[in-house]
mmCIF file of C-alpha atoms in Angstrom:
data_model
loop_
_atom_site.group_PDB
_atom_site.id
_atom_site.type_symbol
_atom_site.label_atom_id
_atom_site.label_comp_id
_atom_site.label_asym_id
_atom_site.label_seq_id
_atom_site.Cartn_x
_atom_site.Cartn_y
_atom_site.Cartn_z
ATOM 1 C CA MET A 1 0.000 0.000 0.000
ATOM 2 C CA LEU A 2 1.051 3.608 -0.559
ATOM 3 C CA TYR A 3 2.181 5.576 2.484
ATOM 4 C CA ASP A 4 -1.081 7.562 2.634
ATOM 5 C CA GLU A 5 -3.487 4.706 1.961
ATOM 6 C CA ASN A 6 -5.038 4.982 5.433
ATOM 7 C CA LEU A 7 -5.788 8.656 4.755
ATOM 8 C CA ARG A 8 -7.274 8.192 1.276
ATOM 9 C CA ALA A 9 -9.156 4.888 1.373
ATOM 10 C CA GLU A 10 -12.853 5.022 2.186
ATOM 11 C CA ARG A 11 -13.321 2.642 5.093
ATOM 12 C CA PRO A 12 -16.408 2.275 7.251
ATOM 13 C CA SER A 13 -16.614 3.756 10.722
ATOM 14 C CA PHE A 14 -18.804 1.607 12.925
ATOM 15 C CA ALA A 15 -19.616 4.396 15.389
ATOM 16 C CA THR A 16 -23.272 4.051 16.379
ATOM 17 C CA HIS A 17 -23.921 6.588 19.148
ATOM 18 C CA LEU A 18 -22.467 8.478 22.080
ATOM 19 C CA GLU A 19 -23.037 7.390 25.660
ATOM 20 C CA CYS A 20 -22.882 9.343 28.915
ATOM 21 C CA ALA A 21 -20.010 7.815 30.871
ATOM 22 C CA TYR A 22 -21.911 8.339 34.132
ATOM 23 C CA THR A 23 -25.577 7.564 33.403
ATOM 24 C CA GLY A 24 -25.372 5.520 30.208
ATOM 25 C CA GLU A 25 -27.845 7.803 28.444
ATOM 26 C CA ARG A 26 -27.530 7.702 24.653
ATOM 27 C CA HIS A 27 -26.820 10.730 22.497
ATOM 28 C CA LYS A 28 -26.854 10.816 18.695
ATOM 29 C CA ALA A 29 -23.637 10.429 16.745
ATOM 30 C CA ASP A 30 -22.729 12.879 13.954
ATOM 31 C CA GLU A 31 -23.976 15.901 15.883
ATOM 32 C CA VAL A 32 -22.015 18.537 17.798
ATOM 33 C CA HIS A 33 -21.722 17.642 21.481
ATOM 34 C CA ASN A 34 -19.750 18.743 24.493
ATOM 35 C CA LEU A 35 -20.745 17.083 27.795
ATOM 36 C CA SER A 36 -23.751 14.820 28.239
ATOM 37 C CA ARG A 37 -27.060 16.123 29.532
ATOM 38 C CA ALA A 38 -25.832 15.031 32.978
ATOM 39 C CA GLY A 39 -22.736 17.215 32.602
ATOM 40 C CA LYS A 40 -20.373 14.233 32.252
ATOM 41 C CA PRO A 41 -18.022 13.045 29.479
ATOM 42 C CA LEU A 42 -19.473 11.307 26.432
ATOM 43 C CA LEU A 43 -17.957 8.094 25.077
ATOM 44 C CA VAL A 44 -18.204 6.950 21.455
ATOM 45 C CA ARG A 45 -19.738 3.498 21.066
ATOM 46 C CA TYR A 46 -19.309 1.180 18.085
ATOM 47 C CA ASP A 47 -20.977 -1.770 16.407
ATOM 48 C CA LEU A 48 -18.229 -4.099 17.603
ATOM 49 C CA PRO A 49 -19.659 -7.286 16.026
ATOM 50 C CA GLY A 50 -19.622 -5.348 12.751
ATOM 51 C CA VAL A 51 -15.977 -4.369 13.297
ATOM 52 C CA ALA A 52 -15.104 -8.019 14.020
ATOM 53 C CA LYS A 53 -16.551 -9.055 10.658
ATOM 54 C CA ALA A 54 -14.932 -6.217 8.716
ATOM 55 C CA LEU A 55 -11.418 -6.232 10.193
ATOM 56 C CA SER A 56 -8.880 -8.967 10.892
ATOM 57 C CA ARG A 57 -5.446 -8.784 12.464
ATOM 58 C CA GLU A 58 -3.987 -9.922 9.135
ATOM 59 C CA GLU A 59 -5.702 -7.098 7.226
ATOM 60 C CA LEU A 60 -4.523 -4.602 9.810
ATOM 61 C CA ALA A 61 -0.920 -5.801 9.463
ATOM 62 C CA ARG A 62 -0.974 -4.976 5.740
ATOM 63 C CA ARG A 63 -1.791 -1.308 6.309
ATOM 64 C CA PRO A 64 0.711 1.570 6.621
ATOM 65 C CA SER A 65 1.972 2.107 10.165
ATOM 66 C CA ASP A 66 0.124 5.186 11.325
ATOM 67 C CA LEU A 67 -2.665 6.090 13.713
ATOM 68 C CA TRP A 68 -5.280 5.923 10.939
ATOM 69 C CA ARG A 69 -4.773 2.191 10.381
ATOM 70 C CA TYR A 70 -7.525 1.682 13.000
ATOM 71 C CA ARG A 71 -10.224 3.510 11.018
ATOM 72 C CA GLU A 72 -12.980 0.981 11.819
ATOM 73 C CA LEU A 73 -12.559 1.791 15.518
ATOM 74 C CA LEU A 74 -12.424 5.564 15.019
ATOM 75 C CA PRO A 75 -15.294 8.053 14.624
ATOM 76 C CA VAL A 76 -14.236 9.874 11.418
ATOM 77 C CA ARG A 77 -16.469 8.561 8.635
ATOM 78 C CA ARG A 78 -15.072 10.239 5.495
ATOM 79 C CA ALA A 79 -11.446 10.204 4.398
ATOM 80 C CA ALA A 80 -11.872 13.807 3.229
ATOM 81 C CA ASP A 81 -12.367 14.906 6.839
ATOM 82 C CA ILE A 82 -9.092 13.450 8.112
ATOM 83 C CA VAL A 83 -6.668 16.206 9.139
ATOM 84 C CA SER A 84 -3.206 14.673 9.369
ATOM 85 C CA LEU A 85 0.359 15.798 10.011
ATOM 86 C CA GLY A 86 1.805 12.270 9.824
ATOM 87 C CA GLU A 87 0.806 10.455 13.028
ATOM 88 C CA ALA A 88 3.291 7.578 12.939
ATOM 89 C CA VAL A 89 3.096 4.573 15.250
ATOM 90 C CA THR A 90 5.408 5.489 18.125
ATOM 91 C CA PRO A 91 8.274 3.178 19.061
ATOM 92 C CA ILE A 92 8.703 1.061 22.166
ATOM 93 C CA VAL A 93 12.163 1.564 23.660
ATOM 94 C CA PRO A 94 13.407 -1.042 26.186
ATOM 95 C CA LEU A 95 15.446 0.180 29.169
ATOM 96 C CA ARG A 96 17.621 -2.923 29.463
ATOM 97 C CA ARG A 97 20.413 -1.343 31.489
ATOM 98 C CA MET A 98 17.996 0.157 34.004
ATOM 99 C CA SER A 99 16.098 -3.098 34.297
ATOM 100 C CA ALA A 100 19.288 -5.019 35.041
ATOM 101 C CA ARG A 101 20.500 -2.467 37.574
ATOM 102 C CA LEU A 102 17.146 -2.397 39.376
ATOM 103 C CA ALA A 103 16.855 -6.209 39.243
ATOM 104 C CA GLY A 104 13.320 -5.874 37.914
ATOM 105 C CA GLY A 105 11.342 -7.144 34.973
ATOM 106 C CA GLU A 106 11.356 -5.742 31.468
ATOM 107 C CA ILE A 107 10.921 -1.961 31.329
ATOM 108 C CA LEU A 108 9.504 -0.633 28.066
ATOM 109 C CA VAL A 109 9.000 3.034 27.215
ATOM 110 C CA LYS A 110 6.322 3.983 24.683
ATOM 111 C CA ASP A 111 7.881 7.161 23.357
ATOM 112 C CA GLU A 112 5.100 9.536 22.368
ATOM 113 C CA GLY A 113 7.533 12.373 21.721
ATOM 114 C CA ARG A 114 7.894 11.118 18.129
ATOM 115 C CA LEU A 115 4.404 12.355 17.184
ATOM 116 C CA PRO A 116 3.649 15.634 15.374
ATOM 117 C CA THR A 117 4.065 18.650 17.702
ATOM 118 C CA GLY A 118 6.255 16.445 19.882
ATOM 119 C CA SER A 119 3.699 14.978 22.276
ATOM 120 C CA PHE A 120 0.872 12.498 22.707
ATOM 121 C CA LYS A 121 -1.571 15.408 22.651
ATOM 122 C CA ALA A 122 -1.402 15.056 18.874
ATOM 123 C CA ARG A 123 -3.434 11.841 19.130
ATOM 124 C CA GLY A 124 -6.400 13.422 20.856
ATOM 125 C CA LEU A 125 -6.378 16.687 18.949
ATOM 126 C CA VAL A 126 -6.036 15.131 15.489
ATOM 127 C CA MET A 127 -9.284 13.275 16.191
ATOM 128 C CA ALA A 128 -11.059 16.250 17.762
ATOM 129 C CA VAL A 129 -10.114 18.548 14.883
ATOM 130 C CA SER A 130 -10.988 15.975 12.217
ATOM 131 C CA MET A 131 -14.429 15.579 13.784
ATOM 132 C CA ALA A 132 -14.776 19.358 14.106
ATOM 133 C CA LYS A 133 -14.089 19.633 10.382
ATOM 134 C CA ALA A 134 -16.672 16.922 9.670
ATOM 135 C CA LEU A 135 -19.266 18.685 11.845
ATOM 136 C CA GLY A 136 -18.642 22.176 10.457
ATOM 137 C CA ILE A 137 -17.136 23.775 13.578
ATOM 138 C CA LYS A 138 -15.395 27.084 12.755
ATOM 139 C CA HIS A 139 -13.823 28.243 16.038
ATOM 140 C CA MET A 140 -12.306 26.085 18.806
ATOM 141 C CA ALA A 141 -10.977 27.133 22.221
ATOM 142 C CA MET A 142 -9.149 25.339 25.016
ATOM 143 C CA PRO A 143 -7.126 25.712 28.213
ATOM 144 C CA THR A 144 -3.675 24.132 28.099
ATOM 145 C CA ASN A 145 -0.492 23.557 30.060
ATOM 146 C CA GLY A 146 1.331 23.724 26.710
ATOM 147 C CA ASN A 147 1.407 20.596 24.591
ATOM 148 C CA ALA A 148 -2.338 20.255 23.976
ATOM 149 C CA GLY A 149 -2.496 23.857 22.830
ATOM 150 C CA ALA A 150 0.363 23.271 20.395
ATOM 151 C CA ALA A 151 -1.417 20.265 18.924
ATOM 152 C CA LEU A 152 -4.741 22.080 18.619
ATOM 153 C CA ALA A 153 -3.099 25.071 16.960
ATOM 154 C CA ALA A 154 -1.298 22.888 14.415
ATOM 155 C CA TYR A 155 -4.212 20.677 13.404
ATOM 156 C CA ALA A 156 -6.795 23.457 13.441
ATOM 157 C CA SER A 157 -4.609 25.651 11.228
ATOM 158 C CA ARG A 158 -4.245 22.759 8.817
ATOM 159 C CA ALA A 159 -8.042 22.372 8.779
ATOM 160 C CA GLY A 160 -8.722 26.109 8.416
ATOM 161 C CA ILE A 161 -10.375 26.384 11.841
ATOM 162 C CA LYS A 162 -9.824 29.399 14.100
ATOM 163 C CA THR A 163 -8.423 28.749 17.591
ATOM 164 C CA THR A 164 -8.173 30.701 20.842
ATOM 165 C CA ILE A 165 -6.008 29.190 23.577
ATOM 166 C CA PHE A 166 -5.396 30.083 27.236
ATOM 167 C CA CYS A 167 -2.436 28.865 29.296
ATOM 168 C CA PRO A 168 -1.088 29.456 32.809
ATOM 169 C CA GLN A 169 1.347 32.354 33.182
ATOM 170 C CA ASP A 170 4.313 30.020 33.793
ATOM 171 C CA THR A 171 3.764 27.814 30.733
ATOM 172 C CA PRO A 172 7.183 27.133 29.101
ATOM 173 C CA GLU A 173 8.007 29.752 26.474
ATOM 174 C CA VAL A 174 8.615 27.113 23.804
ATOM 175 C CA ASN A 175 4.994 25.963 24.145
ATOM 176 C CA VAL A 176 3.536 29.469 23.991
ATOM 177 C CA SER A 177 5.700 30.348 21.000
ATOM 178 C CA GLU A 178 4.804 27.236 19.021
ATOM 179 C CA ILE A 179 1.091 27.735 19.733
ATOM 180 C CA ALA A 180 1.272 31.276 18.360
ATOM 181 C CA LEU A 181 3.505 30.378 15.421
ATOM 182 C CA GLN A 182 1.133 27.615 14.377
ATOM 183 C CA GLY A 183 -1.731 30.025 13.974
ATOM 184 C CA ALA A 184 -3.612 30.252 17.282
ATOM 185 C CA THR A 185 -4.375 33.330 19.350
ATOM 186 C CA VAL A 186 -2.832 32.498 22.715
ATOM 187 C CA TYR A 187 -3.099 34.273 26.077
ATOM 188 C CA ARG A 188 -1.174 33.790 29.308
ATOM 189 C CA VAL A 189 -3.461 33.763 32.345
ATOM 190 C CA ASN A 190 -2.573 34.456 35.988
ATOM 191 C CA GLY A 191 -3.882 31.105 37.240
ATOM 192 C CA LEU A 192 -3.776 27.341 36.716
ATOM 193 C CA ILE A 193 -5.256 25.272 33.901
ATOM 194 C CA ASP A 194 -8.677 24.977 35.534
ATOM 195 C CA ASP A 195 -8.773 28.779 35.855
ATOM 196 C CA CYS A 196 -8.084 28.934 32.115
ATOM 197 C CA GLY A 197 -10.886 26.410 31.622
ATOM 198 C CA LYS A 198 -13.365 28.748 33.305
ATOM 199 C CA ILE A 199 -12.492 31.440 30.765
ATOM 200 C CA VAL A 200 -13.070 28.994 27.912
ATOM 201 C CA ALA A 201 -16.461 28.014 29.340
ATOM 202 C CA GLU A 202 -17.455 31.669 29.750
ATOM 203 C CA GLY A 203 -16.401 32.424 26.190
ATOM 204 C CA LYS A 204 -18.405 29.469 24.905
ATOM 205 C CA ALA A 205 -21.510 30.896 26.550
ATOM 206 C CA LYS A 206 -20.888 34.437 25.289
ATOM 207 C CA VAL A 207 -19.415 34.052 21.788
ATOM 208 C CA GLY A 208 -20.204 30.446 20.894
ATOM 209 C CA TRP A 209 -16.772 28.963 20.276
ATOM 210 C CA PHE A 210 -16.454 25.178 20.653
ATOM 211 C CA ASP A 211 -14.913 24.053 23.948
ATOM 212 C CA VAL A 212 -12.301 21.367 23.278
ATOM 213 C CA SER A 213 -11.145 21.021 26.908
ATOM 214 C CA THR A 214 -10.077 17.597 28.136
ATOM 215 C CA LEU A 215 -13.093 15.227 28.144
ATOM 216 C CA LYS A 216 -15.517 18.095 27.497
ATOM 217 C CA GLU A 217 -15.917 16.812 23.928
ATOM 218 C CA PRO A 218 -16.142 13.136 22.878
ATOM 219 C CA TYR A 219 -13.298 12.677 20.431
ATOM 220 C CA ARG A 220 -9.967 13.437 22.096
ATOM 221 C CA ILE A 221 -10.425 10.190 24.028
ATOM 222 C CA GLU A 222 -10.866 8.301 20.741
ATOM 223 C CA GLY A 223 -7.543 9.594 19.512
ATOM 224 C CA LYS A 224 -5.817 8.805 22.788
ATOM 225 C CA LYS A 225 -7.173 5.245 22.829
ATOM 226 C CA THR A 226 -4.944 4.506 19.830
ATOM 227 C CA MET A 227 -2.074 4.269 22.342
ATOM 228 C CA GLY A 228 -3.734 1.103 23.634
ATOM 229 C CA LEU A 229 -4.480 -0.220 20.143
ATOM 230 C CA GLU A 230 -0.872 0.340 19.074
ATOM 231 C CA LEU A 231 0.588 -1.125 22.243
ATOM 232 C CA ALA A 232 -1.416 -4.345 21.924
ATOM 233 C CA GLU A 233 -0.414 -4.762 18.285
ATOM 234 C CA GLN A 234 3.252 -3.974 18.942
ATOM 235 C CA LEU A 235 3.388 -6.607 21.703
ATOM 236 C CA GLY A 236 1.908 -9.312 19.472
ATOM 237 C CA TRP A 237 -1.633 -8.867 20.814
ATOM 238 C CA GLN A 238 -0.459 -9.514 24.358
ATOM 239 C CA LEU A 239 -0.746 -6.824 27.025
ATOM 240 C CA PRO A 240 1.932 -6.004 29.622
ATOM 241 C CA ASP A 241 1.558 -6.688 33.321
ATOM 242 C CA VAL A 242 1.610 -3.011 34.301
ATOM 243 C CA ILE A 243 1.127 0.339 32.555
ATOM 244 C CA LEU A 244 2.369 3.495 34.289
ATOM 245 C CA TYR A 245 0.708 6.569 32.875
ATOM 246 C CA PRO A 246 1.341 10.249 33.743
ATOM 247 C CA THR A 247 -2.092 11.404 34.821
ATOM 248 C CA GLY A 248 -3.460 14.929 34.672
ATOM 249 C CA GLY A 249 -6.806 14.946 32.892
ATOM 250 C CA GLY A 250 -6.385 11.202 32.386
ATOM 251 C CA THR A 251 -7.729 10.980 28.830
ATOM 252 C CA GLY A 252 -5.087 8.491 27.731
ATOM 253 C CA LEU A 253 -5.536 6.168 30.697
ATOM 254 C CA ILE A 254 -9.310 6.154 30.171
ATOM 255 C CA GLY A 255 -8.859 5.757 26.426
ATOM 256 C CA MET A 256 -6.522 2.782 26.705
ATOM 257 C CA TRP A 257 -8.881 1.033 29.113
ATOM 258 C CA LYS A 258 -11.661 1.555 26.561
ATOM 259 C CA ALA A 259 -9.410 0.303 23.744
ATOM 260 C CA PHE A 260 -8.647 -2.954 25.534
ATOM 261 C CA ALA A 261 -12.359 -3.669 26.019
ATOM 262 C CA GLU A 262 -13.017 -3.013 22.334
ATOM 263 C CA LEU A 263 -10.103 -5.207 21.239
ATOM 264 C CA GLU A 264 -11.392 -8.094 23.333
ATOM 265 C CA ALA A 265 -14.904 -7.620 21.922
ATOM 266 C CA ILE A 266 -13.621 -7.973 18.340
ATOM 267 C CA GLY A 267 -11.499 -11.003 19.219
ATOM 268 C CA PHE A 268 -8.043 -9.424 18.884
ATOM 269 C CA ILE A 269 -6.991 -10.008 22.520
ATOM 270 C CA GLY A 270 -8.074 -12.170 25.424
ATOM 271 C CA PRO A 271 -9.349 -11.137 28.865
ATOM 272 C CA LYS A 272 -5.938 -10.357 30.392
ATOM 273 C CA ARG A 273 -5.547 -6.699 31.364
ATOM 274 C CA PRO A 274 -2.576 -4.730 32.647
ATOM 275 C CA ARG A 275 -2.756 -3.074 36.029
ATOM 276 C CA MET A 276 -3.242 0.615 35.290
ATOM 277 C CA VAL A 277 -1.148 2.935 37.447
ATOM 278 C CA ALA A 278 -2.061 6.628 37.579
ATOM 279 C CA VAL A 279 1.167 8.555 38.176
ATOM 280 C CA GLN A 280 0.945 12.051 39.657
ATOM 281 C CA ALA A 281 3.315 14.570 41.185
ATOM 282 C CA ALA A 282 3.274 14.958 44.962
ATOM 283 C CA GLY A 283 2.515 18.658 44.478
ATOM 284 C CA CYS A 284 -0.633 17.890 42.479
ATOM 285 C CA ALA A 285 -2.095 14.501 43.372
ATOM 286 C CA PRO A 286 -5.915 14.651 43.483
ATOM 287 C CA MET A 287 -6.302 11.120 42.069
ATOM 288 C CA VAL A 288 -3.914 9.661 44.610
ATOM 289 C CA ARG A 289 -5.861 11.224 47.474
ATOM 290 C CA ALA A 290 -9.181 9.982 46.077
ATOM 291 C CA PHE A 291 -7.820 6.494 45.387
ATOM 292 C CA GLU A 292 -6.441 6.166 48.893
ATOM 293 C CA ALA A 293 -9.682 7.505 50.389
ATOM 294 C CA GLY A 294 -11.792 5.039 48.380
ATOM 295 C CA SER A 295 -13.679 7.906 46.750
ATOM 296 C CA GLU A 296 -15.217 7.985 43.281
ATOM 297 C CA HIS A 297 -14.500 11.681 42.753
ATOM 298 C CA ALA A 298 -11.401 13.766 43.435
ATOM 299 C CA PRO A 299 -11.863 17.246 44.969
ATOM 300 C CA ARG A 300 -9.708 20.092 43.682
ATOM 301 C CA PHE A 301 -6.080 19.898 44.798
ATOM 302 C CA GLU A 302 -5.287 23.341 46.157
ATOM 303 C CA ASN A 303 -1.982 25.163 45.607
ATOM 304 C CA ALA A 304 -0.922 22.695 42.919
ATOM 305 C CA HIS A 305 2.728 22.870 41.905
ATOM 306 C CA THR A 306 5.204 20.589 40.118
ATOM 307 C CA ILE A 307 7.965 20.773 37.512
ATOM 308 C CA ALA A 308 5.898 18.298 35.459
ATOM 309 C CA SER A 309 3.492 20.936 34.173
ATOM 310 C CA GLY A 310 1.595 18.497 31.955
ATOM 311 C CA ILE A 311 0.196 16.706 34.998
ATOM 312 C CA ARG A 312 -0.482 19.871 36.999
ATOM 313 C CA VAL A 313 -4.255 19.469 36.754
ATOM 314 C CA PRO A 314 -5.876 20.301 40.105
ATOM 315 C CA GLN A 315 -9.267 18.830 39.198
ATOM 316 C CA ALA A 316 -10.284 16.485 36.371
ATOM 317 C CA ILE A 317 -13.808 16.152 35.017
ATOM 318 C CA GLY A 318 -13.107 12.499 34.217
ATOM 319 C CA ASP A 319 -11.955 11.680 37.755
ATOM 320 C CA PHE A 320 -14.466 8.848 38.193
ATOM 321 C CA LEU A 321 -13.393 7.249 34.897
ATOM 322 C CA ILE A 322 -9.724 7.359 35.881
ATOM 323 C CA LEU A 323 -10.430 5.846 39.278
ATOM 324 C CA ARG A 324 -12.706 3.169 37.797
ATOM 325 C CA ALA A 325 -10.034 2.052 35.335
ATOM 326 C CA VAL A 326 -7.381 1.949 38.048
ATOM 327 C CA ARG A 327 -9.582 -0.044 40.434
ATOM 328 C CA GLU A 328 -11.080 -2.411 37.832
ATOM 329 C CA SER A 329 -7.578 -3.273 36.650
ATOM 330 C CA GLY A 330 -6.244 -3.924 40.148
ATOM 331 C CA GLY A 331 -3.875 -1.004 39.753
ATOM 332 C CA PHE A 332 -3.157 1.976 41.967
ATOM 333 C CA ALA A 333 -2.442 5.709 42.020
ATOM 334 C CA ILE A 334 0.950 6.947 43.128
ATOM 335 C CA ALA A 335 2.562 10.351 43.749
ATOM 336 C CA VAL A 336 6.269 11.097 43.248
ATOM 337 C CA GLU A 337 8.291 14.061 44.452
ATOM 338 C CA ASP A 338 9.738 16.578 42.003
ATOM 339 C CA SER A 339 13.228 15.622 43.196
ATOM 340 C CA ALA A 340 12.593 12.024 42.125
ATOM 341 C CA ILE A 341 11.298 13.235 38.753
ATOM 342 C CA SER A 342 14.466 15.270 38.147
ATOM 343 C CA ALA A 343 16.700 12.411 39.263
ATOM 344 C CA GLY A 344 14.850 9.929 37.064
ATOM 345 C CA LEU A 345 15.086 12.175 34.021
ATOM 346 C CA GLU A 346 18.850 12.511 34.443
ATOM 347 C CA GLU A 347 19.318 8.810 35.218
ATOM 348 C CA VAL A 348 17.564 7.570 32.073
ATOM 349 C CA ALA A 349 19.233 10.185 29.865
ATOM 350 C CA ARG A 350 22.740 9.376 31.078
ATOM 351 C CA GLU A 351 22.429 5.603 31.247
ATOM 352 C CA GLU A 352 20.071 4.842 28.364
ATOM 353 C CA GLY A 353 20.434 7.879 26.094
ATOM 354 C CA LEU A 354 16.676 8.461 26.147
ATOM 355 C CA LEU A 355 15.618 12.017 26.952
ATOM 356 C CA LEU A 356 12.296 11.858 28.785
ATOM 357 C CA CYS A 357 9.998 14.768 29.480
ATOM 358 C CA PRO A 358 9.335 15.473 33.186
ATOM 359 C CA GLU A 359 5.955 13.705 33.027
ATOM 360 C CA GLY A 360 7.589 10.638 31.461
ATOM 361 C CA ALA A 361 10.337 10.762 34.085
ATOM 362 C CA ALA A 362 7.582 10.712 36.712
ATOM 363 C CA THR A 363 6.528 7.270 35.477
ATOM 364 C CA TYR A 364 10.092 6.014 35.814
ATOM 365 C CA ALA A 365 10.316 7.432 39.350
ATOM 366 C CA ALA A 366 6.977 5.765 40.144
ATOM 367 C CA TYR A 367 8.231 2.466 38.738
ATOM 368 C CA LYS A 368 11.330 2.548 40.953
ATOM 369 C CA GLN A 369 9.247 3.443 43.990
ATOM 370 C CA SER A 370 6.697 0.699 43.276
ATOM 371 C CA LEU A 371 9.372 -1.908 42.586
ATOM 372 C CA ALA A 372 10.977 -1.088 45.928
ATOM 373 C CA ASP A 373 7.737 -1.298 47.921
ATOM 374 C CA GLY A 374 6.498 -4.439 46.167
ATOM 375 C CA ARG A 375 3.507 -3.019 44.335
ATOM 376 C CA ILE A 376 5.232 -4.023 41.092
ATOM 377 C CA GLY A 377 6.821 -7.463 41.033
ATOM 378 C CA ARG A 378 10.404 -8.029 39.944
ATOM 379 C CA HIS A 379 9.232 -10.436 37.233
ATOM 380 C CA GLU A 380 6.632 -8.115 35.726
ATOM 381 C CA GLN A 381 6.768 -6.405 32.338
ATOM 382 C CA ALA A 382 6.050 -2.689 32.737
ATOM 383 C CA VAL A 383 5.272 -0.073 30.091
ATOM 384 C CA LEU A 384 6.033 3.561 30.900
ATOM 385 C CA PHE A 385 4.521 6.329 28.806
ATOM 386 C CA ASN A 386 6.826 9.184 27.863
ATOM 387 C CA CYS A 387 4.251 11.711 26.751
ATOM 388 C CA ALA A 388 6.470 14.302 25.018
ATOM 389 C CA THR A 389 9.944 14.949 23.746
ATOM 390 C CA GLY A 390 12.271 16.165 26.461
ATOM 391 C CA LEU A 391 13.545 18.823 24.065
ATOM 392 C CA LYS A 392 10.438 20.924 24.764
ATOM 393 C CA TYR A 393 11.473 21.486 28.389
ATOM 394 C CA PRO A 394 14.304 23.450 30.033
ATOM 395 C CA LEU A 395 17.573 21.523 30.047
ATOM 396 C CA PRO A 396 20.472 21.971 32.505
ATOM 397 C CA PRO A 397 23.088 24.512 31.368
ATOM 398 C CA VAL A 398 26.568 23.363 30.361
ATOM 399 C CA GLN A 399 29.433 25.576 31.532
ATOM 400 C CA ARG A 400 32.544 23.833 30.179
ATOM 401 C CA THR A 401 34.571 25.817 27.645
ATOM 402 C CA LEU A 402 37.815 25.234 25.777
ATOM 403 C CA ASP A 403 40.262 27.905 24.586
ATOM 404 C CA ARG A 404 41.685 26.725 21.266
ATOM 405 C CA ASN A 405 44.538 29.257 21.541
ATOM 406 C CA LYS A 406 45.997 27.659 24.688
ATOM 407 C CA PRO A 407 47.681 24.255 25.181
ATOM 408 C CA ILE A 408 45.086 21.504 25.585
ATOM 409 C CA ASP A 409 45.579 18.755 28.163
ATOM 410 C CA PHE A 410 43.864 15.991 26.188
ATOM 411 C CA ALA A 411 44.348 13.429 28.950
ATOM 412 C CA ALA A 412 42.181 15.561 31.224
ATOM 413 C CA LEU A 413 39.329 15.935 28.738
#
């Protein structure tokens, strides 16, 4: 097949309706939606017996290796509505040296930094923007800690859709600059991401833009679930023992859990599931508090702070979905200190040559902590999600210099 076959071929989408994740109430597909009538996230549902008849693992293997190979399990119906920047299947990188040194099982990193705009936010936003194009949406708005805004700006510009984006005042300059350069109108706000979200909601009510905040529309989760589809296929349709996922809004964790259920329903995998581990920073750990308290919802985490800005989400609208996935899988929620995140980032970079983002380094820190306390067994295969390229974050300065006009002591270099 040609490289762009998945983007050009007309393939059926088996999406049947949308379903309130909290009440189960049905909503019509192919209409513009934000939250359900109950004010909760909407999930796309499919005719899974139909998918099973239309798609085989062998047919899938013949397709080009990109996100759009899974068209039957995605909501975009027409190839003409696909908005793509080249969403390649991301590699799995084993950390063999770290595994041996820690005397643990196999450690695999799914490196999402290889996607367009350098982060896994591309998965969710490529689907949201493609569906916005299909549904005739002209103006989209969102709050962001950086990477989601960059992805929205890029895909929306490619689709000819206007975007307005709000980010916390301390969002890294590289993120703000790329958002603006890629065509969005971006504002820094003196608050956190949920404060930015309130501005988006107010603007939706007053000027009618479409709110594409995390889980406040149905399709970002469908893009993020492709992480689970890819992972299963890359591991030969076997799932790992444990998945450690950096959790802010939690779309990817929820999406992967949904993907595994759909894959089992179409006969691609069996009933085995990985334990899902929600990784948060100690300075912003609402899911950890709720998990440990046995609660279904997570109250706002006040005075949130962490160097891992992507998981600095004080309150998530999909909290109950995150906690359900963690509990149903037999997993857990864990918080790691910023010092452990920094140490983990440096450790993996120096010993394995893999530059993680702070959020990805948090999963490595959580793995070490969980291996030490026994929550992860030393025989277990673990997958860590590195959600963005480390090149988008501040790196430590290097001070060494060399004067070429003076004698050089090469033995000391």
